[in-house]
Short mmCIF file of C-alpha atoms and ligand atoms in Angstrom, two decimals:
data_model
loop_
_atom_site.label_atom_id
_atom_site.label_comp_id
_atom_site.label_asym_id
_atom_site.label_seq_id
_atom_site.Cartn_x
_atom_site.Cartn_y
_atom_site.Cartn_z
CA MET A 1 -128.71 53.97 -92.96
CA HIS A 2 -131.30 55.66 -95.13
CA ALA A 3 -133.95 57.40 -92.98
CA TYR A 4 -137.50 58.12 -94.07
CA LEU A 5 -140.97 58.68 -92.67
CA ALA A 6 -143.52 55.90 -93.02
CA CYS A 7 -147.25 55.69 -92.37
CA PHE A 8 -147.90 53.44 -89.38
CA GLN A 9 -151.07 51.99 -90.98
CA PRO A 10 -149.98 48.76 -92.73
CA GLU A 11 -152.89 49.05 -95.20
CA CYS A 12 -151.58 52.42 -96.36
CA GLY A 13 -147.82 51.96 -96.45
CA ALA A 14 -147.07 55.46 -97.76
CA THR A 15 -143.53 56.74 -97.25
CA TYR A 16 -142.20 60.28 -97.21
CA ASP A 17 -138.90 62.10 -97.24
CA ILE A 18 -137.44 62.55 -93.73
CA THR A 19 -137.41 66.34 -94.21
CA GLN A 20 -141.11 66.66 -95.05
CA VAL A 21 -142.96 68.84 -92.55
CA ILE A 22 -145.89 66.50 -91.78
CA TYR A 23 -147.18 65.14 -88.50
CA THR A 24 -149.68 62.56 -89.74
CA CYS A 25 -149.95 60.70 -93.05
CA PRO A 26 -151.21 63.11 -95.77
CA ARG A 27 -152.78 60.15 -97.59
CA CYS A 28 -154.75 58.40 -94.81
CA GLY A 29 -154.32 60.52 -91.67
CA GLY A 30 -152.48 57.70 -89.83
CA LEU A 31 -149.59 58.13 -87.43
CA LEU A 32 -146.08 58.49 -88.87
CA GLU A 33 -142.85 56.90 -87.73
CA ALA A 34 -139.20 57.21 -88.67
CA ARG A 35 -137.77 54.11 -90.35
CA TYR A 36 -134.30 53.13 -91.43
CA ASP A 37 -133.06 50.80 -94.17
CA GLY A 38 -130.30 48.42 -93.20
CA SER A 39 -128.69 47.99 -89.79
CA PRO A 40 -126.78 50.49 -87.62
CA GLY A 41 -123.70 48.24 -87.36
CA GLU A 42 -122.23 45.36 -85.42
CA PRO A 43 -123.91 45.29 -81.97
CA TRP A 44 -120.81 44.27 -79.98
CA THR A 45 -118.74 47.09 -81.51
CA LEU A 46 -121.46 49.70 -81.03
CA LYS A 47 -121.98 48.67 -77.40
CA GLN A 48 -118.27 49.38 -76.83
CA VAL A 49 -118.56 52.73 -78.61
CA PHE A 50 -121.54 53.70 -76.38
CA ARG A 51 -119.45 52.85 -73.30
CA GLU A 52 -116.41 54.80 -74.43
CA ARG A 53 -118.48 57.91 -75.05
CA ARG A 54 -119.12 58.13 -71.29
CA MET A 55 -115.48 59.25 -70.98
CA SER A 56 -115.84 61.93 -73.64
CA ASN A 57 -116.35 65.66 -73.04
CA LEU A 58 -118.16 66.18 -76.33
CA PRO A 59 -121.69 67.45 -75.60
CA ILE A 60 -123.30 64.90 -77.91
CA ASP A 61 -121.40 62.07 -76.21
CA GLN A 62 -122.36 63.32 -72.74
CA SER A 63 -126.03 63.36 -73.69
CA GLY A 64 -127.74 60.12 -72.66
CA VAL A 65 -129.78 60.44 -75.84
CA TRP A 66 -127.23 61.32 -78.54
CA ARG A 67 -124.68 58.87 -77.11
CA TYR A 68 -126.82 56.28 -78.88
CA ARG A 69 -127.26 58.28 -82.09
CA GLU A 70 -126.54 55.34 -84.43
CA LEU A 71 -129.89 53.87 -83.30
CA PHE A 72 -131.95 56.86 -84.54
CA PRO A 73 -129.90 58.29 -87.42
CA PHE A 74 -132.47 60.70 -88.85
CA LEU A 75 -130.16 63.76 -88.86
CA ASP A 76 -127.51 64.20 -91.53
CA ASN A 77 -125.54 66.88 -89.72
CA ALA A 78 -124.53 66.77 -86.03
CA ALA A 79 -124.31 70.58 -86.04
CA HIS A 80 -128.11 70.63 -85.85
CA ILE A 81 -128.19 68.88 -82.48
CA VAL A 82 -129.50 70.86 -79.52
CA THR A 83 -128.65 69.21 -76.21
CA LEU A 84 -128.95 70.10 -72.53
CA ARG A 85 -127.18 66.83 -71.57
CA GLU A 86 -130.52 65.06 -71.22
CA GLY A 87 -130.84 61.40 -70.33
CA GLN A 88 -127.96 59.94 -68.28
CA THR A 89 -130.59 59.12 -65.69
CA PRO A 90 -129.92 56.58 -62.95
CA LEU A 91 -131.23 53.08 -62.56
CA LEU A 92 -131.99 52.84 -58.84
CA ASP A 93 -132.77 49.88 -56.60
CA ALA A 94 -135.93 50.49 -54.56
CA PRO A 95 -136.07 47.63 -52.03
CA ARG A 96 -138.84 49.14 -49.96
CA ALA A 97 -140.99 49.60 -53.04
CA ALA A 98 -140.18 46.01 -54.01
CA SER A 99 -141.58 44.62 -50.77
CA TYR A 100 -144.60 46.91 -51.09
CA ALA A 101 -145.28 45.39 -54.52
CA GLY A 102 -144.57 41.83 -53.33
CA LEU A 103 -141.48 41.56 -55.53
CA HIS A 104 -137.98 40.40 -54.64
CA ARG A 105 -136.55 43.35 -56.51
CA PHE A 106 -137.88 46.55 -58.01
CA THR A 107 -135.65 48.86 -60.00
CA VAL A 108 -136.55 52.32 -61.27
CA LYS A 109 -135.21 54.15 -64.30
CA HIS A 110 -135.69 57.72 -63.10
CA GLN A 111 -136.36 60.13 -65.97
CA GLY A 112 -137.14 62.85 -63.44
CA TYR A 113 -133.37 63.49 -63.30
CA ASN A 114 -133.59 65.15 -66.73
CA PRO A 115 -132.79 68.87 -67.27
CA THR A 116 -136.44 69.96 -67.03
CA GLY A 117 -137.44 67.07 -64.77
CA SER A 118 -139.25 64.64 -67.06
CA PHE A 119 -138.71 62.14 -69.87
CA LYS A 120 -140.08 64.70 -72.31
CA ASP A 121 -136.48 65.96 -72.57
CA ASN A 122 -135.37 62.66 -74.13
CA GLY A 123 -137.78 63.31 -76.98
CA MET A 124 -137.60 67.07 -77.14
CA THR A 125 -133.86 67.14 -77.85
CA CYS A 126 -134.63 65.21 -81.06
CA GLY A 127 -137.73 67.23 -81.98
CA ALA A 128 -135.92 70.53 -81.46
CA SER A 129 -132.91 69.32 -83.44
CA GLN A 130 -135.17 68.38 -86.35
CA ALA A 131 -136.73 71.87 -86.17
CA VAL A 132 -133.23 73.38 -86.46
CA ARG A 133 -132.41 71.07 -89.36
CA LEU A 134 -135.60 72.14 -91.16
CA GLY A 135 -134.66 75.81 -90.72
CA MET A 136 -137.71 76.54 -88.55
CA LYS A 137 -137.75 79.68 -86.43
CA ARG A 138 -140.74 78.94 -84.20
CA VAL A 139 -142.00 75.79 -82.51
CA ALA A 140 -145.30 75.14 -80.75
CA CYS A 141 -147.13 72.61 -78.61
CA VAL A 142 -150.46 72.35 -76.84
CA SER A 143 -149.91 71.24 -73.29
CA THR A 144 -150.30 72.30 -69.70
CA GLY A 145 -147.61 70.00 -68.53
CA ASN A 146 -144.13 68.67 -68.92
CA THR A 147 -144.17 68.98 -72.71
CA SER A 148 -144.40 72.76 -72.58
CA ALA A 149 -141.67 72.99 -69.92
CA SER A 150 -139.38 70.84 -72.02
CA MET A 151 -140.20 72.44 -75.35
CA ALA A 152 -139.64 75.95 -73.99
CA ALA A 153 -136.22 74.96 -72.65
CA TYR A 154 -135.00 73.23 -75.80
CA ALA A 155 -136.36 75.88 -78.15
CA SER A 156 -134.72 78.67 -76.18
CA ALA A 157 -131.47 76.73 -75.99
CA ALA A 158 -131.56 76.39 -79.79
CA GLY A 159 -132.45 80.04 -80.40
CA LEU A 160 -135.96 79.15 -81.59
CA GLN A 161 -139.08 80.87 -80.33
CA PRO A 162 -141.28 78.57 -78.20
CA LEU A 163 -145.05 79.02 -78.40
CA VAL A 164 -147.01 77.29 -75.66
CA PHE A 165 -150.77 76.99 -76.09
CA ILE A 166 -152.72 76.11 -72.97
CA PRO A 167 -156.39 75.32 -72.47
CA ASN A 168 -158.18 77.82 -70.28
CA GLY A 169 -158.40 77.00 -66.57
CA ASN A 170 -156.39 73.81 -66.84
CA ILE A 171 -152.98 74.76 -65.59
CA ALA A 172 -150.46 72.62 -63.73
CA PHE A 173 -148.69 75.41 -61.95
CA GLY A 174 -145.13 74.14 -61.43
CA LYS A 175 -144.87 73.07 -65.05
CA LEU A 176 -146.37 76.28 -66.42
CA ALA A 177 -143.89 78.22 -64.30
CA GLN A 178 -141.05 76.39 -66.03
CA ALA A 179 -142.45 77.25 -69.47
CA LEU A 180 -142.56 80.93 -68.52
CA GLU A 181 -139.04 80.89 -67.07
CA TYR A 182 -137.60 79.20 -70.18
CA GLY A 183 -139.08 81.94 -72.37
CA GLY A 184 -142.15 80.21 -73.76
CA GLN A 185 -144.62 82.70 -75.24
CA THR A 186 -147.70 81.34 -73.54
CA LEU A 187 -151.14 81.73 -75.04
CA GLN A 188 -154.14 80.75 -72.99
CA VAL A 189 -157.03 79.98 -75.35
CA GLU A 190 -160.69 79.80 -74.41
CA ALA A 191 -161.26 76.31 -75.81
CA ASN A 192 -160.63 72.71 -74.89
CA PHE A 193 -157.50 70.71 -75.74
CA ASP A 194 -158.79 69.24 -79.02
CA GLN A 195 -160.10 72.56 -80.32
CA ILE A 196 -156.79 74.24 -79.57
CA LEU A 197 -154.86 71.46 -81.26
CA ALA A 198 -156.90 71.96 -84.45
CA LEU A 199 -156.32 75.71 -84.23
CA VAL A 200 -152.58 75.32 -83.71
CA ARG A 201 -152.33 72.94 -86.66
CA ARG A 202 -153.87 75.59 -88.92
CA LEU A 203 -151.63 78.31 -87.47
CA ALA A 204 -148.57 76.11 -87.91
CA GLU A 205 -149.29 75.71 -91.60
CA ARG A 206 -150.12 79.36 -92.08
CA LEU A 207 -147.13 80.80 -90.21
CA GLY A 208 -144.53 78.10 -90.78
CA ILE A 209 -144.39 77.00 -87.15
CA TYR A 210 -143.02 73.54 -86.33
CA LEU A 211 -145.28 71.41 -84.12
CA LEU A 212 -143.70 69.52 -81.25
CA ASN A 213 -146.77 67.74 -79.93
CA SER A 214 -146.57 64.13 -78.87
CA VAL A 215 -147.37 62.75 -82.36
CA ASN A 216 -144.13 64.29 -83.66
CA PRO A 217 -142.23 61.19 -84.83
CA PHE A 218 -138.82 62.64 -83.89
CA ARG A 219 -139.80 63.00 -80.26
CA ILE A 220 -140.64 59.29 -80.31
CA GLU A 221 -137.17 58.56 -81.74
CA GLY A 222 -135.53 60.39 -78.84
CA GLN A 223 -137.64 58.61 -76.23
CA LYS A 224 -136.25 55.32 -77.51
CA SER A 225 -133.06 56.27 -75.64
CA ILE A 226 -134.83 55.70 -72.29
CA VAL A 227 -134.86 51.95 -72.78
CA ILE A 228 -131.60 51.87 -74.74
CA GLU A 229 -129.76 53.57 -71.87
CA MET A 230 -131.55 51.30 -69.39
CA LEU A 231 -130.29 48.20 -71.21
CA ASP A 232 -126.78 49.66 -71.43
CA GLN A 233 -126.91 50.14 -67.63
CA LEU A 234 -128.06 46.52 -67.25
CA ASP A 235 -125.10 45.35 -69.39
CA TRP A 236 -127.73 44.51 -72.04
CA ARG A 237 -129.48 41.94 -69.82
CA VAL A 238 -133.16 42.08 -70.73
CA PRO A 239 -135.53 42.48 -67.73
CA ASP A 240 -138.74 40.45 -67.60
CA TRP A 241 -141.04 43.45 -67.31
CA ILE A 242 -140.89 47.16 -68.03
CA VAL A 243 -143.68 49.07 -66.27
CA LEU A 244 -144.65 52.60 -67.30
CA PRO A 245 -147.56 55.02 -66.96
CA GLY A 246 -149.78 55.58 -70.00
CA GLY A 247 -151.27 58.95 -71.01
CA ASN A 248 -151.04 59.83 -74.69
CA LEU A 249 -149.14 56.53 -75.06
CA GLY A 250 -146.21 58.10 -76.92
CA ASN A 251 -143.74 56.69 -74.43
CA THR A 252 -145.22 53.20 -74.70
CA SER A 253 -144.83 53.51 -78.48
CA ALA A 254 -141.24 54.71 -78.22
CA ILE A 255 -140.13 52.03 -75.81
CA GLY A 256 -141.82 49.27 -77.78
CA LYS A 257 -140.29 50.50 -81.06
CA ALA A 258 -136.82 50.68 -79.52
CA LEU A 259 -137.09 47.13 -78.21
CA ARG A 260 -138.31 45.72 -81.53
CA GLU A 261 -135.50 47.48 -83.38
CA LEU A 262 -132.87 46.32 -80.86
CA LEU A 263 -134.11 42.77 -81.34
CA ALA A 264 -134.08 43.05 -85.14
CA TRP A 265 -130.59 44.59 -85.14
CA GLY A 266 -129.17 41.92 -82.82
CA PHE A 267 -128.58 43.99 -79.68
CA ILE A 268 -130.89 41.84 -77.53
CA ASP A 269 -132.21 38.31 -77.97
CA ARG A 270 -135.70 38.64 -76.52
CA LEU A 271 -138.31 41.26 -75.69
CA PRO A 272 -139.32 42.21 -72.15
CA ARG A 273 -143.05 42.39 -71.52
CA LEU A 274 -144.53 45.88 -71.23
CA ALA A 275 -147.02 46.79 -68.51
CA VAL A 276 -148.79 50.10 -69.05
CA VAL A 277 -150.65 51.60 -66.10
CA GLN A 278 -153.41 54.20 -66.40
CA ALA A 279 -155.32 56.14 -63.77
CA GLU A 280 -158.79 54.73 -63.20
CA GLY A 281 -160.59 57.96 -64.13
CA SER A 282 -158.59 58.27 -67.32
CA ALA A 283 -158.18 54.73 -68.60
CA PRO A 284 -159.45 54.44 -72.19
CA PHE A 285 -156.59 52.17 -73.26
CA TRP A 286 -157.21 49.84 -70.33
CA GLN A 287 -160.90 49.72 -71.29
CA PHE A 288 -160.05 49.09 -74.93
CA MET A 289 -157.80 46.15 -74.05
CA GLN A 290 -160.52 44.68 -71.79
CA SER A 291 -163.14 44.72 -74.53
CA GLU A 292 -163.48 41.48 -76.42
CA HIS A 293 -163.87 42.76 -79.96
CA ARG A 294 -161.74 45.90 -79.82
CA GLY A 295 -163.94 47.88 -82.17
CA SER A 296 -163.89 51.63 -81.89
CA PHE A 297 -161.61 53.24 -79.34
CA PRO A 298 -163.53 54.18 -76.16
CA VAL A 299 -162.58 57.86 -75.75
CA VAL A 300 -163.12 59.20 -72.22
CA GLU A 301 -164.88 62.56 -72.63
CA HIS A 302 -164.00 63.95 -69.22
CA PRO A 303 -160.83 62.27 -67.96
CA GLU A 304 -160.23 62.72 -64.25
CA THR A 305 -157.15 62.12 -62.14
CA LEU A 306 -154.82 64.06 -59.87
CA ALA A 307 -151.98 62.53 -61.88
CA THR A 308 -152.32 65.33 -64.46
CA ALA A 309 -149.55 64.00 -66.73
CA ILE A 310 -151.77 61.01 -67.58
CA LYS A 311 -155.10 62.82 -67.56
CA ILE A 312 -155.80 62.08 -71.21
CA GLY A 313 -159.08 60.70 -72.53
CA ASP A 314 -158.19 60.38 -76.22
CA PRO A 315 -154.58 59.18 -76.48
CA VAL A 316 -153.24 59.94 -79.95
CA SER A 317 -150.69 57.12 -80.05
CA TRP A 318 -153.01 54.23 -79.12
CA PRO A 319 -152.61 52.37 -82.46
CA LYS A 320 -148.85 52.23 -81.91
CA ALA A 321 -149.23 51.28 -78.25
CA LEU A 322 -151.62 48.47 -79.21
CA LYS A 323 -148.95 46.98 -81.47
CA GLU A 324 -146.28 47.26 -78.76
CA ILE A 325 -148.44 45.64 -76.09
CA THR A 326 -149.42 42.86 -78.48
CA ASP A 327 -145.88 42.20 -79.77
CA SER A 328 -144.33 42.15 -76.28
CA GLY A 329 -147.04 40.01 -74.69
CA GLY A 330 -147.75 43.02 -72.52
CA VAL A 331 -150.65 44.03 -70.31
CA VAL A 332 -152.55 47.18 -69.39
CA GLU A 333 -153.52 47.82 -65.77
CA ARG A 334 -155.28 50.69 -64.02
CA ALA A 335 -154.87 52.14 -60.55
CA THR A 336 -157.14 54.20 -58.30
CA GLU A 337 -156.23 57.63 -56.94
CA GLN A 338 -155.66 56.09 -53.51
CA GLU A 339 -153.41 53.37 -54.92
CA ILE A 340 -151.35 55.93 -56.85
CA ALA A 341 -151.02 58.23 -53.84
CA ASP A 342 -149.89 55.41 -51.52
CA ALA A 343 -147.45 54.01 -54.08
CA LYS A 344 -146.00 57.49 -54.51
CA ALA A 345 -145.39 57.76 -50.76
CA GLN A 346 -143.62 54.37 -50.85
CA ILE A 347 -141.34 55.58 -53.64
CA GLY A 348 -140.65 58.65 -51.52
CA LEU A 349 -139.70 56.44 -48.57
CA CYS A 350 -137.02 54.87 -50.78
CA GLY A 351 -135.40 58.31 -50.84
CA ILE A 352 -136.30 58.53 -54.52
CA GLY A 353 -139.58 60.38 -55.05
CA CYS A 354 -141.48 61.10 -58.26
CA GLU A 355 -144.55 62.91 -59.54
CA PRO A 356 -147.99 61.28 -59.24
CA ALA A 357 -148.21 59.84 -62.78
CA SER A 358 -144.88 58.04 -62.28
CA ALA A 359 -146.15 56.32 -59.14
CA ALA A 360 -148.88 54.60 -61.16
CA THR A 361 -146.09 52.15 -62.08
CA LEU A 362 -145.63 50.83 -58.55
CA ALA A 363 -149.38 50.82 -57.92
CA GLY A 364 -149.91 48.84 -61.12
CA ALA A 365 -147.01 46.45 -60.49
CA ARG A 366 -148.41 45.67 -57.04
CA LYS A 367 -151.80 44.77 -58.52
CA LEU A 368 -150.23 42.67 -61.26
CA VAL A 369 -148.18 40.72 -58.71
CA ALA A 370 -151.28 40.17 -56.58
CA ALA A 371 -153.18 38.96 -59.65
CA GLY A 372 -150.41 36.48 -60.49
CA VAL A 373 -149.54 38.20 -63.77
CA ILE A 374 -146.07 39.30 -62.64
CA ASP A 375 -144.06 36.62 -60.85
CA PRO A 376 -142.61 37.78 -57.49
CA GLY A 377 -139.14 36.74 -58.66
CA ALA A 378 -139.38 38.58 -61.98
CA GLU A 379 -136.93 41.31 -62.84
CA VAL A 380 -139.09 44.43 -63.04
CA VAL A 381 -137.94 47.89 -64.10
CA ALA A 382 -140.34 50.81 -63.72
CA ILE A 383 -139.94 54.05 -65.60
CA LEU A 384 -140.39 56.99 -63.25
CA THR A 385 -141.39 59.68 -65.70
CA GLY A 386 -141.22 62.90 -63.69
CA ASN A 387 -139.47 64.65 -60.81
CA VAL A 388 -140.85 64.77 -57.24
CA MET A 389 -140.78 68.60 -57.25
CA LYS A 390 -143.17 68.92 -60.19
CA ASP A 391 -146.19 68.67 -57.90
CA PRO A 392 -145.34 69.68 -54.29
CA ASP A 393 -148.91 70.72 -53.53
CA TYR A 394 -150.10 67.14 -54.01
CA ILE A 395 -147.41 65.90 -51.63
CA TYR A 396 -148.22 68.35 -48.85
CA ARG A 397 -151.91 67.58 -49.08
CA TYR A 398 -151.34 63.83 -49.01
CA HIS A 399 -149.14 63.91 -45.92
CA THR A 400 -151.48 66.24 -44.07
CA GLY A 401 -154.61 64.30 -44.96
CA GLN A 402 -156.03 67.03 -47.20
CA LEU A 403 -155.72 65.40 -50.59
CA VAL A 404 -159.06 65.19 -52.39
CA ALA A 405 -159.50 63.21 -55.62
CA PRO A 406 -162.00 64.13 -58.36
CA GLY A 407 -165.59 63.54 -57.28
CA GLN A 408 -164.75 64.86 -53.78
CA VAL A 409 -163.18 61.55 -52.77
CA ALA A 410 -160.91 62.03 -49.76
CA ILE A 411 -157.55 60.29 -50.10
CA GLN A 412 -156.42 58.54 -46.90
CA ALA A 413 -152.96 59.53 -45.68
CA THR A 414 -152.00 55.86 -45.34
CA PHE A 415 -148.30 56.68 -45.16
CA GLY A 416 -148.83 60.28 -44.07
CA ASN A 417 -145.92 62.16 -42.55
CA PRO A 418 -147.30 65.51 -41.43
CA PRO A 419 -145.14 68.21 -39.88
CA VAL A 420 -145.65 68.43 -36.12
CA VAL A 421 -146.10 71.76 -34.37
CA VAL A 422 -144.19 71.86 -31.06
CA PRO A 423 -143.62 74.48 -28.39
CA ASN A 424 -140.16 75.95 -27.91
CA ASP A 425 -139.54 73.61 -24.99
CA GLU A 426 -136.52 71.31 -24.91
CA ASP A 427 -137.96 68.82 -22.42
CA ARG A 428 -141.20 68.36 -24.30
CA ILE A 429 -139.40 67.95 -27.63
CA ALA A 430 -136.97 65.48 -26.05
CA ALA A 431 -139.93 63.53 -24.65
CA LEU A 432 -141.58 63.53 -28.05
CA LEU A 433 -138.43 62.25 -29.78
CA GLY A 434 -137.96 59.56 -27.12
C1 LIG B 501 -146.06 62.87 -70.52
C2 LIG B 501 -145.99 62.14 -69.23
C3 LIG B 501 -146.58 60.89 -69.03
C4 LIG B 501 -147.40 60.21 -70.08
O1 LIG B 501 -146.62 59.77 -71.17
P1 LIG B 501 -147.35 59.40 -72.57
O2 LIG B 501 -146.25 59.26 -73.52
O3 LIG B 501 -148.26 60.55 -72.89
O4 LIG B 501 -148.12 58.14 -72.33
C5 LIG B 501 -146.41 60.25 -67.83
N1 LIG B 501 -145.73 60.84 -66.82
C6 LIG B 501 -145.17 62.05 -66.96
C7 LIG B 501 -144.46 62.65 -65.80
C8 LIG B 501 -145.27 62.75 -68.15
O5 LIG B 501 -144.72 63.97 -68.26
ZN1 LIG B 502 -151.17 56.54 -94.48
#
């Protein structure tokens, strides 16, 4: 299939060579996406090929992203692929979470099992491979979170230099620690996120640095594998709902694009509905979808939430996400800090665990079931985006009743499980344990 870059704005329609180093449309400033002429091949045959690759020891077959490479064929040389065996994440039954949500069944696709602990790896393997293909020596992103952890790992694995730009005083510690450990040259700039992004764009052009921010269309291609692998694990049975958290909305865009392409190419015969869940203090997309006329996008100037991975007031990929929600008959929900914290504890009690942003899925699903939007008998798959160990401080505070949300709102330890201090006394401990 012939691969090229296309402007996402239908009114513009500009197309560009797949090797052009651009991140938005040079003509209109719109978002870009990778497109392919033709079809990847006969679905039944390719589904068999995907299965057989699970038995292979080839690194690109073991990767849960590149195993599906025919569905995002933007590279022309497999030697450019940089893989840490990302993807291959489990689909887990979470019965306790199901009853919490009022559903018969609740399944999670856990992207926290990735090499750096989040779904960013699914995208970064593609972005880093494109950087290698383009002959880049340095890559950069602006992020305090999972993107920098993932980018640093993939760049270092590929022999590229990772440059991580972080806004001053806005550091998620566990994730920053990963970026440092994976060799990211980390520059803390005295400016806010948007100012730094503008700065980094100028530096990228000036110094020939490749940008791996969330608008990078190749990262979106890689994130398609999340839902492709999920469907493979479901023997290509399409669930009724896919629930995921929404921050910059890149993942919503990727999953929606994958599903539309799979439908067009004959791999599935219907689309699941998407449910995107935002945190209440950081819910511009939710607000946009509520508004009747959908005029200008209601940017949140000071987004607030303890779920830092979705603390985004001006999501870059909203035009794509709007299309995916519309095309799939999807919905956008929002959840409070308390709802997210309690849902997270319920996911923990399944023996699964996740980071706060991921738990917005269960919180949102529960509200959508209560509102009659999701049927209790529906097949619902939630995408858990990040690993439980990304944010241990949040967990300890929740269970000990010390978690405080923005605005000094105390979070109740509804399902708290604090450690108990006991004397070194066998009888008293035995009495306590009953
Ligand atoms: C990046 C991220 C999100 C948000 O994804 P978007 O594509 O920005 O909507 C959610 N959860 C986790 C753990 C993340 O790292
Ligand atoms: Zn354009």
